[in-house]
PDB file of C-alpha atoms in Angstrom:
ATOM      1  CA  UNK A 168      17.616  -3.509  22.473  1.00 49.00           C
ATOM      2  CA  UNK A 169      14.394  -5.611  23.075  1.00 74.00           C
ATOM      3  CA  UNK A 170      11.317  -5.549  21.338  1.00 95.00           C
ATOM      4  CA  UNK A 171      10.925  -2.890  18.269  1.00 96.00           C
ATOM      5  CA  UNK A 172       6.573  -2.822  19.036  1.00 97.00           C
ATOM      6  CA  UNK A 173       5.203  -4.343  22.603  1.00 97.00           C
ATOM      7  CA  UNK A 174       1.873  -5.541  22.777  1.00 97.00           C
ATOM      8  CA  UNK A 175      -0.044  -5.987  25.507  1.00 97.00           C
ATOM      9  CA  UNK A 176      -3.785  -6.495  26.967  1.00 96.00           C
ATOM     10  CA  UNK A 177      -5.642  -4.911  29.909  1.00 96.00           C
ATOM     11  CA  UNK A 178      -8.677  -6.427  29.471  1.00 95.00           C
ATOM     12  CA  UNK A 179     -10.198  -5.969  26.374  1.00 97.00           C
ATOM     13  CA  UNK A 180      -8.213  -3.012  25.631  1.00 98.00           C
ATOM     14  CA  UNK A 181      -4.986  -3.874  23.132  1.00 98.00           C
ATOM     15  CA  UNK A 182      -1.743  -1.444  24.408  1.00 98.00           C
ATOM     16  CA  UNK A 183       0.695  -1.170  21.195  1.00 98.00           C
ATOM     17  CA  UNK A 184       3.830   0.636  22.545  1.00 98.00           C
ATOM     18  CA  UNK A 185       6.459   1.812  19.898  1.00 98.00           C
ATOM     19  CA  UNK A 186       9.554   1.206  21.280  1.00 97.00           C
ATOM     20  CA  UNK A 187      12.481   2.596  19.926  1.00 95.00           C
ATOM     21  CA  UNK A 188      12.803   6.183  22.429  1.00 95.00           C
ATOM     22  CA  UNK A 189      16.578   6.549  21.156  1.00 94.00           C
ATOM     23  CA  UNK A 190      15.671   7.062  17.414  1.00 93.00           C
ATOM     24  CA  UNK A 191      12.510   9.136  18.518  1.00 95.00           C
ATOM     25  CA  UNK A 192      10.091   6.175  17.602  1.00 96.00           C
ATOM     26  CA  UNK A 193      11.232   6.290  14.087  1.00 94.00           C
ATOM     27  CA  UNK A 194       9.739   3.925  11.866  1.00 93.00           C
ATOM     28  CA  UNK A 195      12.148   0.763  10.922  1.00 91.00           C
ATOM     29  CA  UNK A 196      11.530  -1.672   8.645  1.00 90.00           C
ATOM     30  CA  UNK A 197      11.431  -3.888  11.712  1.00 92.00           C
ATOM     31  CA  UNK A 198       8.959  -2.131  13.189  1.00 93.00           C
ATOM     32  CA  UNK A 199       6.731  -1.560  10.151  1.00 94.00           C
ATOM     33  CA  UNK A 200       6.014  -5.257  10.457  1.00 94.00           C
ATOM     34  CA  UNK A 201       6.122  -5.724  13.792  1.00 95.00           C
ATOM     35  CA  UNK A 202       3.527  -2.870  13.809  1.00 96.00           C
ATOM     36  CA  UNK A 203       1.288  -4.463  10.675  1.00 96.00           C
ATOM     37  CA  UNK A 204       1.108  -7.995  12.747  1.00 96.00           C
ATOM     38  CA  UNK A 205      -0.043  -6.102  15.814  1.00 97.00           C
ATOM     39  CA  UNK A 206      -3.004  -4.421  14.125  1.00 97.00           C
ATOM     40  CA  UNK A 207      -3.533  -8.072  12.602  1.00 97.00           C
ATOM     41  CA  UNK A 208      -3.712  -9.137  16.078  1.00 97.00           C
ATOM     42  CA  UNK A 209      -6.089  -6.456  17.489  1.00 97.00           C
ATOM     43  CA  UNK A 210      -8.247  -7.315  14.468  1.00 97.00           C
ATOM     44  CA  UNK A 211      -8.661 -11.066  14.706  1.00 97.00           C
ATOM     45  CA  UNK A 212      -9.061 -11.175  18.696  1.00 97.00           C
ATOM     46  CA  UNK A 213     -12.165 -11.704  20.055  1.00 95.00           C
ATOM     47  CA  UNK A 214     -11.435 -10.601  23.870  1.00 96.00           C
ATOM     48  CA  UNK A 215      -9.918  -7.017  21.857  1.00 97.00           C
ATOM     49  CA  UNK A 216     -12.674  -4.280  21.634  1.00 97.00           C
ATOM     50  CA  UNK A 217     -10.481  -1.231  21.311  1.00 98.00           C
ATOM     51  CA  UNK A 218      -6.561  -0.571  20.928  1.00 98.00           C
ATOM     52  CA  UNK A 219      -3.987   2.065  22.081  1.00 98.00           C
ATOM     53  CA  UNK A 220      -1.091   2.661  20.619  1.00 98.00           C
ATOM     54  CA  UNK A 221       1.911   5.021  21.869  1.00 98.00           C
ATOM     55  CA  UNK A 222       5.106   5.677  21.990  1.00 97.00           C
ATOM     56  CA  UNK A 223       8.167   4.831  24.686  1.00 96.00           C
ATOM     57  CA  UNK A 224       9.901   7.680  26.303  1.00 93.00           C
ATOM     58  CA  UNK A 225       8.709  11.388  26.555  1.00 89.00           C
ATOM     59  CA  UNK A 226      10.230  12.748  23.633  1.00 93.00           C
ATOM     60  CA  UNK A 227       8.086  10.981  20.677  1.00 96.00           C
ATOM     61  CA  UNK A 228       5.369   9.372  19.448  1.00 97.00           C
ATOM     62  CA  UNK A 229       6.927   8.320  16.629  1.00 96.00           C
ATOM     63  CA  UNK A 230       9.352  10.752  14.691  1.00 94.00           C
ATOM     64  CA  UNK A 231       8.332   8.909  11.183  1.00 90.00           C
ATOM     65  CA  UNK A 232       9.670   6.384   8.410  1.00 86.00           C
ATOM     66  CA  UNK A 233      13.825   6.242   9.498  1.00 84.00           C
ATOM     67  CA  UNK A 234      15.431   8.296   6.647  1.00 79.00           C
ATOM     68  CA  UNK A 235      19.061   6.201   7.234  1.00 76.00           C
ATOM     69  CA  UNK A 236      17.202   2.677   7.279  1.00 80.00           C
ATOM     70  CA  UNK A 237      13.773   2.647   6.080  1.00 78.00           C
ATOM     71  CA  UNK A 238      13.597   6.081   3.089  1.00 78.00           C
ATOM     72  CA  UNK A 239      16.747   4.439   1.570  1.00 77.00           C
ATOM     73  CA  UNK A 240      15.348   0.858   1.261  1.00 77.00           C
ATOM     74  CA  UNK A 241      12.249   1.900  -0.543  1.00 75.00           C
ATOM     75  CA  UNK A 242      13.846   3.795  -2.994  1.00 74.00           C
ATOM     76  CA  UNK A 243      16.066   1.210  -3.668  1.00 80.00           C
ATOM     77  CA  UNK A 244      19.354   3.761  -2.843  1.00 77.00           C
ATOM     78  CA  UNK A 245      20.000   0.357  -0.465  1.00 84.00           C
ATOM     79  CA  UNK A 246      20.125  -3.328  -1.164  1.00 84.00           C
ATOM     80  CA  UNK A 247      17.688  -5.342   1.775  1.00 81.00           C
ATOM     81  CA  UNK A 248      20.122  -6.534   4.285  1.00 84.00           C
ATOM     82  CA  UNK A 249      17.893  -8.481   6.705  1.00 87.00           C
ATOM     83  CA  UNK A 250      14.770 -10.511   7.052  1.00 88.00           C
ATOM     84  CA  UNK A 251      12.779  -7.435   7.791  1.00 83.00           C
ATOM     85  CA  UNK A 252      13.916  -5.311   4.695  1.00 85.00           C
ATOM     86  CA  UNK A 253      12.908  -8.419   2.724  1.00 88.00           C
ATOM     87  CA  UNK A 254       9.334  -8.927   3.933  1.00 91.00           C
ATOM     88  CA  UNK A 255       8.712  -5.101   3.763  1.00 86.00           C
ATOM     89  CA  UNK A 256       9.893  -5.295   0.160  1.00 85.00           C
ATOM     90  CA  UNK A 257       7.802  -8.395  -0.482  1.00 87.00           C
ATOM     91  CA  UNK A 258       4.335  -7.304   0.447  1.00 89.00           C
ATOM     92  CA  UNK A 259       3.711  -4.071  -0.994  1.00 82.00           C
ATOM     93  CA  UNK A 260       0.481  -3.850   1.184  1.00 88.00           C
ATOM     94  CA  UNK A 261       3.072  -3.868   4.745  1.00 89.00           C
ATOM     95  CA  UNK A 262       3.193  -0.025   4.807  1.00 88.00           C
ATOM     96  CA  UNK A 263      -0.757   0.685   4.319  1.00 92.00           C
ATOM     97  CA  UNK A 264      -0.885  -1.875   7.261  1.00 94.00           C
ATOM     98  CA  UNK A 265       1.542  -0.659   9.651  1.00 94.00           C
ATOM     99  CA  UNK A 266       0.437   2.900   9.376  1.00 94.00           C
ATOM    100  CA  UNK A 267      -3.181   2.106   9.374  1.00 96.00           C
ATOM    101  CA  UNK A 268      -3.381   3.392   5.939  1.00 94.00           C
ATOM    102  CA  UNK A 269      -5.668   0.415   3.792  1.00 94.00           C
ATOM    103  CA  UNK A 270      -5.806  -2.009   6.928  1.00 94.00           C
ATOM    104  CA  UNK A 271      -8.787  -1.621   8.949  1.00 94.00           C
ATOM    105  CA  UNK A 272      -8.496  -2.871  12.655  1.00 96.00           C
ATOM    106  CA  UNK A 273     -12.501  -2.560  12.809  1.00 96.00           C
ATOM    107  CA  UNK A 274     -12.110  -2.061  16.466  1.00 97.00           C
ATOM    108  CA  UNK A 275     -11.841   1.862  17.358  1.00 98.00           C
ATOM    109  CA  UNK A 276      -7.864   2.925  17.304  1.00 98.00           C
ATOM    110  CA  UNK A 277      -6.733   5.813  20.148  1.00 98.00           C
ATOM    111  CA  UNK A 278      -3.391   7.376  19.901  1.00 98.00           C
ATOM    112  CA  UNK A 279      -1.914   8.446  23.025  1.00 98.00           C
ATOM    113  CA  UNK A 280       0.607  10.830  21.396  1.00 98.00           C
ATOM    114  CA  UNK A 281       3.159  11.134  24.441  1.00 96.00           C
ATOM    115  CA  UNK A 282       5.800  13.311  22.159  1.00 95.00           C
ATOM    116  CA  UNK A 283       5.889  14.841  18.652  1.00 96.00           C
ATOM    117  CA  UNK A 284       3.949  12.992  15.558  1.00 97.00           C
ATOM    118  CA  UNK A 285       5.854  13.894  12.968  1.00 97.00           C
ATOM    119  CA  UNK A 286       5.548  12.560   8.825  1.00 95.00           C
ATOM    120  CA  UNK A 287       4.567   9.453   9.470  1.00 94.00           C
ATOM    121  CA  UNK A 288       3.639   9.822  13.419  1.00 96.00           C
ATOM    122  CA  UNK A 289       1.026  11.887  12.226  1.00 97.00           C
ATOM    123  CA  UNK A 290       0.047   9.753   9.366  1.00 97.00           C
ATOM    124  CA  UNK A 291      -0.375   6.800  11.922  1.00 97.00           C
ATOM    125  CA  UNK A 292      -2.563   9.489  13.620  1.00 97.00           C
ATOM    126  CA  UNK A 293      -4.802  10.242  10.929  1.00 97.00           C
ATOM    127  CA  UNK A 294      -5.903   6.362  11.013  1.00 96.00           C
ATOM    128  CA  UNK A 295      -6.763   6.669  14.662  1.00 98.00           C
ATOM    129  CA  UNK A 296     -10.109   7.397  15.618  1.00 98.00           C
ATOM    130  CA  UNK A 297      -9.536   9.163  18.978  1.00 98.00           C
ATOM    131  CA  UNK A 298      -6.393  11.197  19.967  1.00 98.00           C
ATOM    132  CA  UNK A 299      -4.933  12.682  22.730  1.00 98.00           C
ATOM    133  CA  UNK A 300      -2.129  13.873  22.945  1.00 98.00           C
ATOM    134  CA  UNK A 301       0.989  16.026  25.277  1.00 97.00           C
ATOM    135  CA  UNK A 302       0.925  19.572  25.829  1.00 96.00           C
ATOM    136  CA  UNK A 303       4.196  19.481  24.659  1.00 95.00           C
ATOM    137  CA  UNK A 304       4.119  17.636  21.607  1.00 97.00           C
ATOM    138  CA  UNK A 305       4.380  18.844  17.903  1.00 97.00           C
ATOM    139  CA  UNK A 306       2.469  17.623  15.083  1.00 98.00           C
ATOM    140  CA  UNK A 307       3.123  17.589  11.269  1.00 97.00           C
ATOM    141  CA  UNK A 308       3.937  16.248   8.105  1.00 96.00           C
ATOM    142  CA  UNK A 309       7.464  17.340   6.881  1.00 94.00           C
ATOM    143  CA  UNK A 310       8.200  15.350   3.754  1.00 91.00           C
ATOM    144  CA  UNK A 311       8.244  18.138   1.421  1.00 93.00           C
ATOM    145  CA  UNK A 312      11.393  19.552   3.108  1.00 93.00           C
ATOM    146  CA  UNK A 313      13.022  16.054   2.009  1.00 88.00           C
ATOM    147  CA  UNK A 314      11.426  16.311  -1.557  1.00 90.00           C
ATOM    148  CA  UNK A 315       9.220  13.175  -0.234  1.00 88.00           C
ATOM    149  CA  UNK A 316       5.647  12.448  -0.645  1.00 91.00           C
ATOM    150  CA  UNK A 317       3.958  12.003   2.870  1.00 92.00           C
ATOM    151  CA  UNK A 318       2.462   8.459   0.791  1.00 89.00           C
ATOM    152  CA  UNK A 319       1.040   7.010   4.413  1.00 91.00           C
ATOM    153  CA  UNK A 320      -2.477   8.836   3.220  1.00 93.00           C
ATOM    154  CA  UNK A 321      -1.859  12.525   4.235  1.00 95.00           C
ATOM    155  CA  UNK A 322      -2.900  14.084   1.158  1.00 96.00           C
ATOM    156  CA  UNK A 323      -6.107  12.335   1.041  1.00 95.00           C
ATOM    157  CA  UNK A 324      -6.964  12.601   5.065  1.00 96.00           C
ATOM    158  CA  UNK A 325      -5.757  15.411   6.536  1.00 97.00           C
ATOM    159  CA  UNK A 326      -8.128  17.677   4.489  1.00 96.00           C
ATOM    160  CA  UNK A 327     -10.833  15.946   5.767  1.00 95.00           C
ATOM    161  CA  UNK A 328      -9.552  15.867   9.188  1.00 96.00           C
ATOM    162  CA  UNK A 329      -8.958  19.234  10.114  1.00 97.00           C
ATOM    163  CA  UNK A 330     -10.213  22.352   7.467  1.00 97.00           C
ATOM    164  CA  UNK A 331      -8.577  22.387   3.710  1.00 97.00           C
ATOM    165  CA  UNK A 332      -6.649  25.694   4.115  1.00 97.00           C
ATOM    166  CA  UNK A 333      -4.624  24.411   7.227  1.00 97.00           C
ATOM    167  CA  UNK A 334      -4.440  20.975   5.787  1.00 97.00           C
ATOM    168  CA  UNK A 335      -2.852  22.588   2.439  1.00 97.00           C
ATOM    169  CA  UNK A 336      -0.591  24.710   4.658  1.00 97.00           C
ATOM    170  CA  UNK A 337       0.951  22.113   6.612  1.00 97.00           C
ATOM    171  CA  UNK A 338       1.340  19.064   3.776  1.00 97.00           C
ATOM    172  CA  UNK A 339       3.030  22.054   1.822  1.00 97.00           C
ATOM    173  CA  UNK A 340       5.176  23.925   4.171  1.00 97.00           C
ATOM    174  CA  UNK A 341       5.838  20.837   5.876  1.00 96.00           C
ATOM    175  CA  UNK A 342       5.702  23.197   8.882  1.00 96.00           C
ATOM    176  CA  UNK A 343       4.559  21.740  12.653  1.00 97.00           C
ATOM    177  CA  UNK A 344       1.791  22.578  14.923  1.00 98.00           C
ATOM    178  CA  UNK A 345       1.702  22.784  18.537  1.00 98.00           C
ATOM    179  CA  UNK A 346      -0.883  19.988  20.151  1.00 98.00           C
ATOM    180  CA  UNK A 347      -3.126  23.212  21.350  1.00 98.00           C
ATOM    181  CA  UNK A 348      -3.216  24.425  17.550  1.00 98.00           C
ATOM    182  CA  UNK A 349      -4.464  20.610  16.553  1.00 98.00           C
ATOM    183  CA  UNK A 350      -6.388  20.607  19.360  1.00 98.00           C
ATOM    184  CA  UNK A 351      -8.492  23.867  18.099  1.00 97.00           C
ATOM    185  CA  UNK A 352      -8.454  22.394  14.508  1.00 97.00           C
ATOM    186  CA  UNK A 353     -10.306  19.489  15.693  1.00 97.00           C
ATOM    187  CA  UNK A 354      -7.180  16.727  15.219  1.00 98.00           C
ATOM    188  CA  UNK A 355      -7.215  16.264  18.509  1.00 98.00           C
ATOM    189  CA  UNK A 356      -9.704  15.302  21.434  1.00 98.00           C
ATOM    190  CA  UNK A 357      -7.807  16.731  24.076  1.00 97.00           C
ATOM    191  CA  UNK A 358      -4.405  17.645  25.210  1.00 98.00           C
ATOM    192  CA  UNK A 359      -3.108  16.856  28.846  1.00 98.00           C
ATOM    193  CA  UNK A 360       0.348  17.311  30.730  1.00 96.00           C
ATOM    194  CA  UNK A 361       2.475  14.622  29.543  1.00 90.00           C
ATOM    195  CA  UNK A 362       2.568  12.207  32.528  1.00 91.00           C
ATOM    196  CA  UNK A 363      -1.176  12.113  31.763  1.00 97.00           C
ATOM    197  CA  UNK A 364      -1.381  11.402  28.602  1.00 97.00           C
ATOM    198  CA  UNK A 365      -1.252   7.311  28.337  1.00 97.00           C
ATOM    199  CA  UNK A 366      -3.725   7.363  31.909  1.00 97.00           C
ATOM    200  CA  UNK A 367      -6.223   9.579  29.541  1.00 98.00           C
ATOM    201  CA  UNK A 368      -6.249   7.419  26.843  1.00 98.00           C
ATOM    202  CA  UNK A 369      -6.749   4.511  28.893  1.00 97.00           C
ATOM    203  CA  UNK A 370      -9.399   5.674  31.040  1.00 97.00           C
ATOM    204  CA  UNK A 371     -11.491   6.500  26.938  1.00 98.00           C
ATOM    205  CA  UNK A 372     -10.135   3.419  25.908  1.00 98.00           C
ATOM    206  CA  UNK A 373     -11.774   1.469  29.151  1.00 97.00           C
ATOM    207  CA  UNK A 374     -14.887   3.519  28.489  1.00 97.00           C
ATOM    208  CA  UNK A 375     -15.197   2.541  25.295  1.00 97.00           C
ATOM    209  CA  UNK A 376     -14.381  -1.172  26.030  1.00 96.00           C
ATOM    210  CA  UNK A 377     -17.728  -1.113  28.351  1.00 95.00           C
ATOM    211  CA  UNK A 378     -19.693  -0.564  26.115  1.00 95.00           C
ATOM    212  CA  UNK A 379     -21.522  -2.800  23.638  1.00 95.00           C
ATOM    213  CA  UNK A 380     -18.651  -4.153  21.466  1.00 94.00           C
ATOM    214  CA  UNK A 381     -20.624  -5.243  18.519  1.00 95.00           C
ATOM    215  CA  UNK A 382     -22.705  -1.799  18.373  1.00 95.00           C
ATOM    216  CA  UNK A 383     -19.460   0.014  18.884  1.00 96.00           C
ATOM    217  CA  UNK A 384     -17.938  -1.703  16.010  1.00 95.00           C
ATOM    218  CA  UNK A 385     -20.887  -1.039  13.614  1.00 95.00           C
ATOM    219  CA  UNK A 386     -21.324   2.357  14.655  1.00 96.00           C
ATOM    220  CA  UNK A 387     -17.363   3.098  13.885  1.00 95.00           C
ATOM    221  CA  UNK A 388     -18.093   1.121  10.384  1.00 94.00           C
ATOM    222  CA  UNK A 389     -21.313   3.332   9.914  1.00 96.00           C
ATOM    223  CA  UNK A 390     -19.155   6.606  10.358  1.00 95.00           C
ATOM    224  CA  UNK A 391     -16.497   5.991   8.351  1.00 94.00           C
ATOM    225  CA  UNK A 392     -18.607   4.774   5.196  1.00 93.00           C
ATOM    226  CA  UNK A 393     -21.039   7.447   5.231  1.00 94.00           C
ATOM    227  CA  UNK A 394     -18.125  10.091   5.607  1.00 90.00           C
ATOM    228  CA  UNK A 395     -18.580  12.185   2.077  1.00 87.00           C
ATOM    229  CA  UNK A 396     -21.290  10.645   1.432  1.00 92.00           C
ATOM    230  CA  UNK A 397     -24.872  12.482   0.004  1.00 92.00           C
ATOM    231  CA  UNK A 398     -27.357  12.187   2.675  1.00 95.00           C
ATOM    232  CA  UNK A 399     -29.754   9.812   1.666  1.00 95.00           C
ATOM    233  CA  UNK A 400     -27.370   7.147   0.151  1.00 94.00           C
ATOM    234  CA  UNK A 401     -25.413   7.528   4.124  1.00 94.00           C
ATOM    235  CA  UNK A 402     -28.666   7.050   5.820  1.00 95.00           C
ATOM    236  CA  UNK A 403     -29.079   3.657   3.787  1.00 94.00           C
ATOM    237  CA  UNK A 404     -25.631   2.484   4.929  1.00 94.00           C
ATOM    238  CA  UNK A 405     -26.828   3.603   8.517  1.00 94.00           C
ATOM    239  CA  UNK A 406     -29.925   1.505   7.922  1.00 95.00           C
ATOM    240  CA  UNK A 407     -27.679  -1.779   7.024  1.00 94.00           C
ATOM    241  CA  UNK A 408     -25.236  -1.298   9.430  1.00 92.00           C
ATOM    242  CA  UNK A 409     -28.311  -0.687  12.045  1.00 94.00           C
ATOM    243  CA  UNK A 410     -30.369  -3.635  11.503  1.00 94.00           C
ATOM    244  CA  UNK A 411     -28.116  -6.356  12.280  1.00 94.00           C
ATOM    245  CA  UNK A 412     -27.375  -4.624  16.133  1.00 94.00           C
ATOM    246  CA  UNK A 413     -30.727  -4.797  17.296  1.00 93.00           C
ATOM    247  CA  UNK A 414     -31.109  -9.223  16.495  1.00 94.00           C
ATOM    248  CA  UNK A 415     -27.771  -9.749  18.516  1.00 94.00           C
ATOM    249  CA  UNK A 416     -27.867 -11.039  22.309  1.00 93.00           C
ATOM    250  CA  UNK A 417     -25.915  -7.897  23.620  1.00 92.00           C
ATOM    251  CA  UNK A 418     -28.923  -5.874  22.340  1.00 93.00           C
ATOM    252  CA  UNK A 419     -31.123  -7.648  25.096  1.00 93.00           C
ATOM    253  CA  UNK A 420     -29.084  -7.805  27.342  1.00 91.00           C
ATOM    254  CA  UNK A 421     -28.528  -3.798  27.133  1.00 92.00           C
ATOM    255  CA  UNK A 422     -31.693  -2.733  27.885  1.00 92.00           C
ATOM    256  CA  UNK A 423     -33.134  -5.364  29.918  1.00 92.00           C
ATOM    257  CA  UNK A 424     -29.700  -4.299  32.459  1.00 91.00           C
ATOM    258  CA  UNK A 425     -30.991  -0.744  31.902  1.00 92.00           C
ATOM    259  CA  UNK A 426     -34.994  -1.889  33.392  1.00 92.00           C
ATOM    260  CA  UNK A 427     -32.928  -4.180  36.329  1.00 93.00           C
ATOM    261  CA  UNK A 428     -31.164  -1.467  37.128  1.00 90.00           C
ATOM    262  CA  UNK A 429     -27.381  -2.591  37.279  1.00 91.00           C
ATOM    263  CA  UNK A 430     -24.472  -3.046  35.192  1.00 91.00           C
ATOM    264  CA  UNK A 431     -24.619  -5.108  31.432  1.00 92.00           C
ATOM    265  CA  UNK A 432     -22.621  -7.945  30.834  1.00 93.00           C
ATOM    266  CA  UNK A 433     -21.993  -8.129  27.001  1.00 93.00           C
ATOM    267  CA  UNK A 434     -20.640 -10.925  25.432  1.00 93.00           C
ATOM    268  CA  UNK A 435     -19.812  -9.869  21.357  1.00 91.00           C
ATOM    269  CA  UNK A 436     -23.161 -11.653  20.266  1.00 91.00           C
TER     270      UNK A 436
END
């Protein structure tokens, strides 16, 4: 069958690939922790300054948990059969990993959501920082139907990600969106036809990668910590995260490039 995740690098940018296009993406114990080591990966390499993930085939992103392999396991209706069901059972913290959910990659995250992100394909949406996404995809969190709690951090992001009414709507109903609907919510960043979709994401995720990797980094932090925030105790956190930027070698070299009139060459330092 071949590998359950695929990583790969194109220069600095980290390509995660779920691969499992006959069982929509769904997520496998396997996978969980094939997907929780790549985000380790993208996290602790220097040469990564922003990572993609996807899905194989043109049907999914990734369909959610797998309700015959990995639903049963965690409620225990199963006994762990293999290596994988073991380690997901043994680290508690494997889910909010694979799923993006307590683990943060610090790099910036874009999902390139080729097919429908559904339960949790959208919650390992909500823990992406960009998104684009098929015109033909479907988006949506549909535990509820299954009298299952979308626990991959639904309840607490996608009412902060999109407006409260149509965040209460869909984690209730469990209905699904089309990607133009998420796209005029504000989920998404843009949709495209879906041979386009993984090229779009790459050619953000390249842009991205050009840039400064250390101020990208610590403006991504900044965001995310002052998000809820009151004013004046976010603009302190700005302030912290700020400082540090301006004493690093990339923050010469930025400017004086800009003066010389060609390209920077930034190193992380």
């Amino acid at each position: 069958m071949g590998e359950v995740v695929i990583y790969e690098r194109r220069g600095h940018v980290a390509i995660i690939t779920l691969n499992r296009p006959q069982a929509l993406n769904a997520i496998s114990p396997e996978m969980l922790v094939r997907l929780a080591e790549a985000w380790t990966r993208v996290r602790d390499d220097p040469e990564v300054r922003v990572a993609l993930v996807t899905g194989a085939g043109d049907k999914a992103f990734c369909s959610g948990a797998d309700l015959g392999r990995f639903i049963p396991l965690m409620s225990r209706a199963r006994p762990p059969e293999d290596e994988w069901d073991r380690r997901v059972l043994a680290d508690r913290d494997m889910l909010g990993t694979g799923l993006l959910r307590t683990f943060d990659v610090v790099k910036p995250v874009i999902a390139a959501i080729n097919g429908h992100a559904i339960a949790g394909g959208m919650e390992l949406a909500q823990g992406t920082d960009l998104r684009i996404a098929s015109d033909t995809a479907k988006l949506g969190v549909q535990e509820v139907k299954w009298a299952i709690f979308p626990g991959g951090g639904s309840t607490v992001r996608l009412p902060r990600q999109i407006p409260y009414a149509r965040a209460m709507e869909l984690l209730l109903t469990g209905d699904l969106i089309t990607a133009p609907e998420a796209l005029e919510l504000g989920f998404l960043n843009r949709v495209v036809p879906q041979g386009e979709v993984l090229p779009a994401a790459l050619e953000l995720a390249e842009r991205i990668a050009a840039n400064g990797p250390i101020a990208v980094q610590a403006i991504r932090r900044s965001a995310r910590a002052c998000l809820g925030r009151p004013e004046a105790d976010a603009m302190q956190i700005e302030s912290e995260m700020a400082a540090p930027v301006f004493r690093t070698e990339d923050a010469r070299e930025g400017p004086l490039a800009f003066m010389q009139k060609r390209k920077p060459v930034f190193h992380g330092r």
